[in-house]
Short mmCIF file of C-alpha atoms in Angstrom, two decimals:
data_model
loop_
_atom_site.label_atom_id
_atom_site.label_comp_id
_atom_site.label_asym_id
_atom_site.label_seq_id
_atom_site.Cartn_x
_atom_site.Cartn_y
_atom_site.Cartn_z
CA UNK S 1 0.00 0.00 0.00
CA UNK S 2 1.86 3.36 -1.07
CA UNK S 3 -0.99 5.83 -0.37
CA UNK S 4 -1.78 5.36 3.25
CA UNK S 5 0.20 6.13 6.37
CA UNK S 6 1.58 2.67 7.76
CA UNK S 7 0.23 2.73 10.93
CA UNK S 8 -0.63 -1.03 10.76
CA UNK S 9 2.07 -4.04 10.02
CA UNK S 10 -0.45 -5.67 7.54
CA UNK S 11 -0.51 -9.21 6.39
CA UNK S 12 0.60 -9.05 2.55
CA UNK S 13 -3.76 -10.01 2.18
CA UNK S 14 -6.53 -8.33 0.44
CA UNK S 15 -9.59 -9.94 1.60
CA UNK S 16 -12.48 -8.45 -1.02
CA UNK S 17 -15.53 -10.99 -0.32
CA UNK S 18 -16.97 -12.34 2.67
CA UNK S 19 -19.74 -14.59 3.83
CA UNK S 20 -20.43 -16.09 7.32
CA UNK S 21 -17.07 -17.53 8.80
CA UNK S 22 -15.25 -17.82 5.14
CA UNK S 23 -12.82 -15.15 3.67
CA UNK S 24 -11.89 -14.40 -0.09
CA UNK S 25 -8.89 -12.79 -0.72
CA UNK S 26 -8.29 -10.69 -4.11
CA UNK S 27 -6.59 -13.95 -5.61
CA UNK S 28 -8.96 -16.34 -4.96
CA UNK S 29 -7.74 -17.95 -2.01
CA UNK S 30 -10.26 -18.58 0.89
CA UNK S 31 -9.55 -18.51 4.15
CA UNK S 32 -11.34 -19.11 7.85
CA UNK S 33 -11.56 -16.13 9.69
CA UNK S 34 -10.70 -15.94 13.05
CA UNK S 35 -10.53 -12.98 13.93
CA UNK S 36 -13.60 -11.33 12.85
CA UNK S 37 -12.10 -7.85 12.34
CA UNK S 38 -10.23 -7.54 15.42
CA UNK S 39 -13.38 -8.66 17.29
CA UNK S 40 -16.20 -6.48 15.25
CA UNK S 41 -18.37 -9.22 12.84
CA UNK S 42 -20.25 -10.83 15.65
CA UNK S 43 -22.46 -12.18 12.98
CA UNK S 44 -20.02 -13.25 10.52
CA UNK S 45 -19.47 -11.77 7.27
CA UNK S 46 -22.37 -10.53 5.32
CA UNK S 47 -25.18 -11.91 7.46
CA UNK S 48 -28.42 -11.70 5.29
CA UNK S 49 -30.59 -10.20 7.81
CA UNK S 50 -27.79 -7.15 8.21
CA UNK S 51 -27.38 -6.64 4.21
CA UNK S 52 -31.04 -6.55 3.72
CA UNK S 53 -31.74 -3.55 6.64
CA UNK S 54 -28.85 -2.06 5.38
CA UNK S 55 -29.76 -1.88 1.98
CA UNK S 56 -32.98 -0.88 2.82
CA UNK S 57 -32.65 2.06 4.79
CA UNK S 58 -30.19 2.83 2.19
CA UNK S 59 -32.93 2.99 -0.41
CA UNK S 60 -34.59 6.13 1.99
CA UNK S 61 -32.16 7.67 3.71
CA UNK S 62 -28.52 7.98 4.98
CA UNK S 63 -28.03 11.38 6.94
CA UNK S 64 -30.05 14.05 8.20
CA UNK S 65 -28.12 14.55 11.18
CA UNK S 66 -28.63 14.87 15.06
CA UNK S 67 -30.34 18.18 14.79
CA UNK S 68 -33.91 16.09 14.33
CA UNK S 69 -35.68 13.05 16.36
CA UNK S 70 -35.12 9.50 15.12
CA UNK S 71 -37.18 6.94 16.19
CA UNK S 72 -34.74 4.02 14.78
CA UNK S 73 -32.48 5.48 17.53
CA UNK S 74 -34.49 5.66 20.05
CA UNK S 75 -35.16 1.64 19.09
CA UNK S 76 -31.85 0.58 19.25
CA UNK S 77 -31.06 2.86 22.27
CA UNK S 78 -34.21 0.84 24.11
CA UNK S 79 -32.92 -2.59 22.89
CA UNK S 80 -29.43 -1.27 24.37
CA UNK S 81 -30.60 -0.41 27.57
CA UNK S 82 -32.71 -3.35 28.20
CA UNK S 83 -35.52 -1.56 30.60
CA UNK S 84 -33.31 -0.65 32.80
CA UNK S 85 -32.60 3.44 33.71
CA UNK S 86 -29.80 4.33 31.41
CA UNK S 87 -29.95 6.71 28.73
CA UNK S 88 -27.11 6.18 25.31
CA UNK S 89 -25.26 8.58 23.06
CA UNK S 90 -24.39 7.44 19.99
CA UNK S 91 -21.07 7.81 18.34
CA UNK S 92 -18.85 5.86 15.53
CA UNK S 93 -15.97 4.25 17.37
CA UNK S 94 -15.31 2.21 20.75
CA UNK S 95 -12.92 5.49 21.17
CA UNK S 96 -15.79 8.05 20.79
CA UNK S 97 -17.68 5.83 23.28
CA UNK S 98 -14.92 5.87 26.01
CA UNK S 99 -14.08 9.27 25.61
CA UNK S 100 -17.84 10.28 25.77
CA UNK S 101 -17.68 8.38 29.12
CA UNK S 102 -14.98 10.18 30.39
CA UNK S 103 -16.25 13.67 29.39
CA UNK S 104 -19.61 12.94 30.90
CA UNK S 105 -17.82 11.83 33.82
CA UNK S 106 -15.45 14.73 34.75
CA UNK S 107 -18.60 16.97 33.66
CA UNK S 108 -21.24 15.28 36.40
CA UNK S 109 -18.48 15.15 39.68
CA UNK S 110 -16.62 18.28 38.96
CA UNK S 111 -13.98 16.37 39.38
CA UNK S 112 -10.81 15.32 37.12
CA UNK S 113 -8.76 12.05 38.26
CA UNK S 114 -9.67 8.72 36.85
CA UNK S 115 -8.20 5.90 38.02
CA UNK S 116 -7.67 3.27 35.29
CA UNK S 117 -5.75 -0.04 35.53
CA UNK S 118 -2.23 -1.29 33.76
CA UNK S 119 -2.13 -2.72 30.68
CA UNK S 120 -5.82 -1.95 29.95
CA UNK S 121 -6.74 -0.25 26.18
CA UNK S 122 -9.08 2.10 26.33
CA UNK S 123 -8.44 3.77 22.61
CA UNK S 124 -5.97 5.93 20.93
CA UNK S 125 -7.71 9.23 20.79
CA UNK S 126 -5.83 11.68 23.28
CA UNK S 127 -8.29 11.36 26.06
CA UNK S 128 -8.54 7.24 25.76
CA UNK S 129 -4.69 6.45 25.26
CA UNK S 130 -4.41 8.97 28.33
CA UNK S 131 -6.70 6.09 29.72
CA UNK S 132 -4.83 3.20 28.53
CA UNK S 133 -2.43 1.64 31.08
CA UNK S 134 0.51 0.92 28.85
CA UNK S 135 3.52 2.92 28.15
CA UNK S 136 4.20 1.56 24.47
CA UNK S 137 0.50 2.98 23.29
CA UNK S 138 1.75 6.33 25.13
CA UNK S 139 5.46 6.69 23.53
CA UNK S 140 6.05 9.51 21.35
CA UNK S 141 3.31 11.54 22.13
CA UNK S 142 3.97 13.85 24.52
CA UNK S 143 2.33 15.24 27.23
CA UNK S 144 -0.96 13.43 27.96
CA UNK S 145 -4.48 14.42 29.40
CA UNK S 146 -3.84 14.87 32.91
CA UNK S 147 -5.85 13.43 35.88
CA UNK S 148 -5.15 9.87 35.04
CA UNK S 149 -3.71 7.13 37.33
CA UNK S 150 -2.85 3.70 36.98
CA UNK S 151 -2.88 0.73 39.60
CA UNK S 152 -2.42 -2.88 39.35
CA UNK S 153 -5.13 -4.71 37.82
CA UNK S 154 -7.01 -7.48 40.18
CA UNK S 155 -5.24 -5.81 43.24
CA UNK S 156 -7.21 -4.19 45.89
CA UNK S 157 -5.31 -2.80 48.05
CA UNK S 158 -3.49 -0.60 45.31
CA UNK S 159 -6.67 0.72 44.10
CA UNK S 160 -8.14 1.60 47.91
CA UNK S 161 -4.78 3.54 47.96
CA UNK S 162 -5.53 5.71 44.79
CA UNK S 163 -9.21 6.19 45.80
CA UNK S 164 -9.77 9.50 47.26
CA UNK S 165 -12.09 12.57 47.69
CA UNK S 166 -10.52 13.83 44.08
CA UNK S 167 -12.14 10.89 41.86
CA UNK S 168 -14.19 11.22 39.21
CA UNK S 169 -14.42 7.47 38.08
CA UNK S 170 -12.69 4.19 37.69
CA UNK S 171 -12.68 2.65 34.43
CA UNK S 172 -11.84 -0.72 33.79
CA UNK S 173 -12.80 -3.78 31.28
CA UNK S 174 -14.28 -6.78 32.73
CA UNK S 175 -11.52 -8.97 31.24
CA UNK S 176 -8.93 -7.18 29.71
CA UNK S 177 -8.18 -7.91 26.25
CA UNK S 178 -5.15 -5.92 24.87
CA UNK S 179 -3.30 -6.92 28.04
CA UNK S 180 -3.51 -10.27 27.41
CA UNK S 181 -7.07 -11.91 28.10
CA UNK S 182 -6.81 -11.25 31.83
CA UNK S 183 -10.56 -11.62 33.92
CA UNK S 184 -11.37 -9.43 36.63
CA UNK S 185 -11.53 -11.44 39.89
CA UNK S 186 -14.94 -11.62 41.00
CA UNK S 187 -14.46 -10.59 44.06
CA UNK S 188 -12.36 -7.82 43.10
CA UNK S 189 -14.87 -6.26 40.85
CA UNK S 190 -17.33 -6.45 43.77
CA UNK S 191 -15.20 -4.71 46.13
CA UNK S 192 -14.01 -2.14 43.41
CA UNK S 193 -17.57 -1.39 42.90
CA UNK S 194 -18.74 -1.02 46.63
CA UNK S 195 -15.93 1.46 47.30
CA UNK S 196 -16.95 3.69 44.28
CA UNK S 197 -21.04 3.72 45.73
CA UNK S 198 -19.51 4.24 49.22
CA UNK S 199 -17.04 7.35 47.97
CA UNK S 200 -19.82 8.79 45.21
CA UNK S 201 -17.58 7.62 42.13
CA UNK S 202 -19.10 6.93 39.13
CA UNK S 203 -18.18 3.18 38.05
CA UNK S 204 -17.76 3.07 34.20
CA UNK S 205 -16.94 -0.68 32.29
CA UNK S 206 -15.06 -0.41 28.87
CA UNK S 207 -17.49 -2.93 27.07
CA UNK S 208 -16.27 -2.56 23.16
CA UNK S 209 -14.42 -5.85 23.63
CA UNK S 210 -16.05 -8.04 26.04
CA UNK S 211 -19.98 -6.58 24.95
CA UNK S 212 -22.69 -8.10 22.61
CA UNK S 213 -22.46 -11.62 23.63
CA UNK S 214 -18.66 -12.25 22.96
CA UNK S 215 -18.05 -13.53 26.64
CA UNK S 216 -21.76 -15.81 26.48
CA UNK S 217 -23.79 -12.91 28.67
CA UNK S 218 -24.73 -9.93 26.59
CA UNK S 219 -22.78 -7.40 28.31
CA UNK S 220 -20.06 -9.07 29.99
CA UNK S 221 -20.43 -7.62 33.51
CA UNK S 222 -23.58 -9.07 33.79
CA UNK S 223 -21.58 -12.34 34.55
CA UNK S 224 -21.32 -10.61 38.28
CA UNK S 225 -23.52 -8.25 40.09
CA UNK S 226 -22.11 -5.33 38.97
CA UNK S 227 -24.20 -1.84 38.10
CA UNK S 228 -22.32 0.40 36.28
CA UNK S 229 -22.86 4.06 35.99
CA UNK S 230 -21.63 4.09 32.74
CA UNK S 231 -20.64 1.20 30.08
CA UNK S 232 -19.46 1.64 26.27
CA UNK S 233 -20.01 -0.45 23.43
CA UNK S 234 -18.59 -0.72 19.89
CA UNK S 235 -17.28 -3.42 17.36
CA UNK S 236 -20.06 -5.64 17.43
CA UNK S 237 -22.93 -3.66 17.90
CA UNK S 238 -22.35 -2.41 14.30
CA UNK S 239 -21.08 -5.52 12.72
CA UNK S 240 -18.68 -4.05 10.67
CA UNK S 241 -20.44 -0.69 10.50
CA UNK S 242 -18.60 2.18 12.61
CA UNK S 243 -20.81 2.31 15.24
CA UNK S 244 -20.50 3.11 18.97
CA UNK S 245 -22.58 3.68 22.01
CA UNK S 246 -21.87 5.50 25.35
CA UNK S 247 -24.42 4.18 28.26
CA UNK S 248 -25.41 5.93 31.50
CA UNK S 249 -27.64 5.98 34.18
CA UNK S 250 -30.56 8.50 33.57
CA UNK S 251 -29.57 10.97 36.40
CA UNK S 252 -26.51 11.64 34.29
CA UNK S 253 -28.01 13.49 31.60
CA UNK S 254 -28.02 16.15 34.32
CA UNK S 255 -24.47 16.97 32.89
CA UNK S 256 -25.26 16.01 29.25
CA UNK S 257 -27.75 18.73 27.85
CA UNK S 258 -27.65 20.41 24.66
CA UNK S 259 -24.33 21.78 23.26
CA UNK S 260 -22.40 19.36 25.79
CA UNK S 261 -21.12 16.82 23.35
CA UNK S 262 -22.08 15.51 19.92
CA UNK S 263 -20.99 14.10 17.06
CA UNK S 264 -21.45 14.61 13.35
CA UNK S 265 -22.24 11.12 12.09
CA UNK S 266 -23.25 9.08 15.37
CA UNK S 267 -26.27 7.55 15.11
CA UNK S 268 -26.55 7.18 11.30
#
């Protein structure tokens, strides 16, 4: 590839064709896919029942934009939130949807630190790489959004030490997936959770890896009791399609009001 900035180390493969599990490459070779695009195509490839709503609302309309209602939105926003109190914002990227999180975090407490955990990936947008526990996603970059702290993941004691009347929110993934398929101890999650409702932090789970059925619940912290304040979605709720989702409690939107935050195409 000679006209595109070589951010990735790509296989020497042009997949061009697609359907279910099965790749075709721009040769003719098949292939199994495994990876479904870095954990997006739920669904596999092509499902029919996806190309056929896509196509179709293709055949009315594509934009219009957030400044008017949508009820297909407010659908999939419903289906999202499952009848329980929580509220989405739509966006394009599991990026968008963290740092939408983050924003509406900082915005509701008046406060600034988040605590995060190390080796968790949390985007590469400033505000979610600022997130990110790990020094090789940070290198070369500068100074980074301030406020952020990192503690061992799975160790209580380190986090009780970071918790204090300056937090904002913790963010963390269930089981954390850049850092090398690591679960959350139960018990751990529990007790991280208890200490935020005890100290009036907002609890916010980075779901764009671990939601949409990819760990056999449908959101993967419902494998526990855990409540979050806030959880994000991504890669599989689109199927392919760039679409992300930022999910809070209602009481949030308090801090969320018109002019807040947006985005151009979230929501298509």
């Amino acid at each position: 590839m000679k006209h595109v900035f070589p951010t990735y180390d790509r296989y020497p493969v042009d997949i061009v064709k697609g359907n279910g599990t099965v790749v075709k490459d721009a040769t003719g070779k098949t292939y199994l896919d495994f990876t479904s695009g870095i954990a997006v195509c739920n669904s596999g490839h092509c499902p029919e029942n996806v190309t056929e709503a896509i196509q179709s609302q293709l055949a009315n309309i594509w934009h219009t934009s957030n400044l008017y209602e949508c009820a297909l939105q407010d659908s999939v926003a419903e289906l999202i939130t499952d009848g329980t109190d929580k509220l989405v914002f739509f966006c394009n990227s599991g990026t968008e949807a963290n740092e939408a999180a983050l924003k509406l975090a900082r915005k509701y407490t008046g406060k600034e630190k988040i605590i995060t955990f190390e080796k968790s990936f949390h985007g590469r947008t400033f505000g979610s790489m600022s997130a990110t526990g790990q020094a090789k996603i940070h290198q070369g970059f500068g100074s980074l959004v301030p406020g952020f702290t990192y503690v061992p993941y799975n160790d209580i004691e380190s986090f009780k030490t970071e918790l204090d009347e300056n937090t904002a929110a913790v963010l963390l993934e269930v089981i954390q997936g850049e850092g090398g398929v690591i679960p959350g101890n139960a018990a751990w999650l529990m007790e991280v959770q208890r200490l935020c409702k005890k100290t009036g932090v907002l609890l916010i789970i980075d779901e764009v890896q671990t939601g949409l059925g990819r760990t056999g619940t449908l959101y993967g912290f419902q494998q526990t009791f855990l409540d979050p304040d806030i959880f994000t979605l991504a890669k599989g709720l689109g199927n392919g399609l760039p679409i992300g989702a930022m999910v809070g409690k209602e009481h949030l939107s308090s801090a969320f009001g018109p002019g807040s935050h947006g985005s151009t195409f979230g929501g298509n």
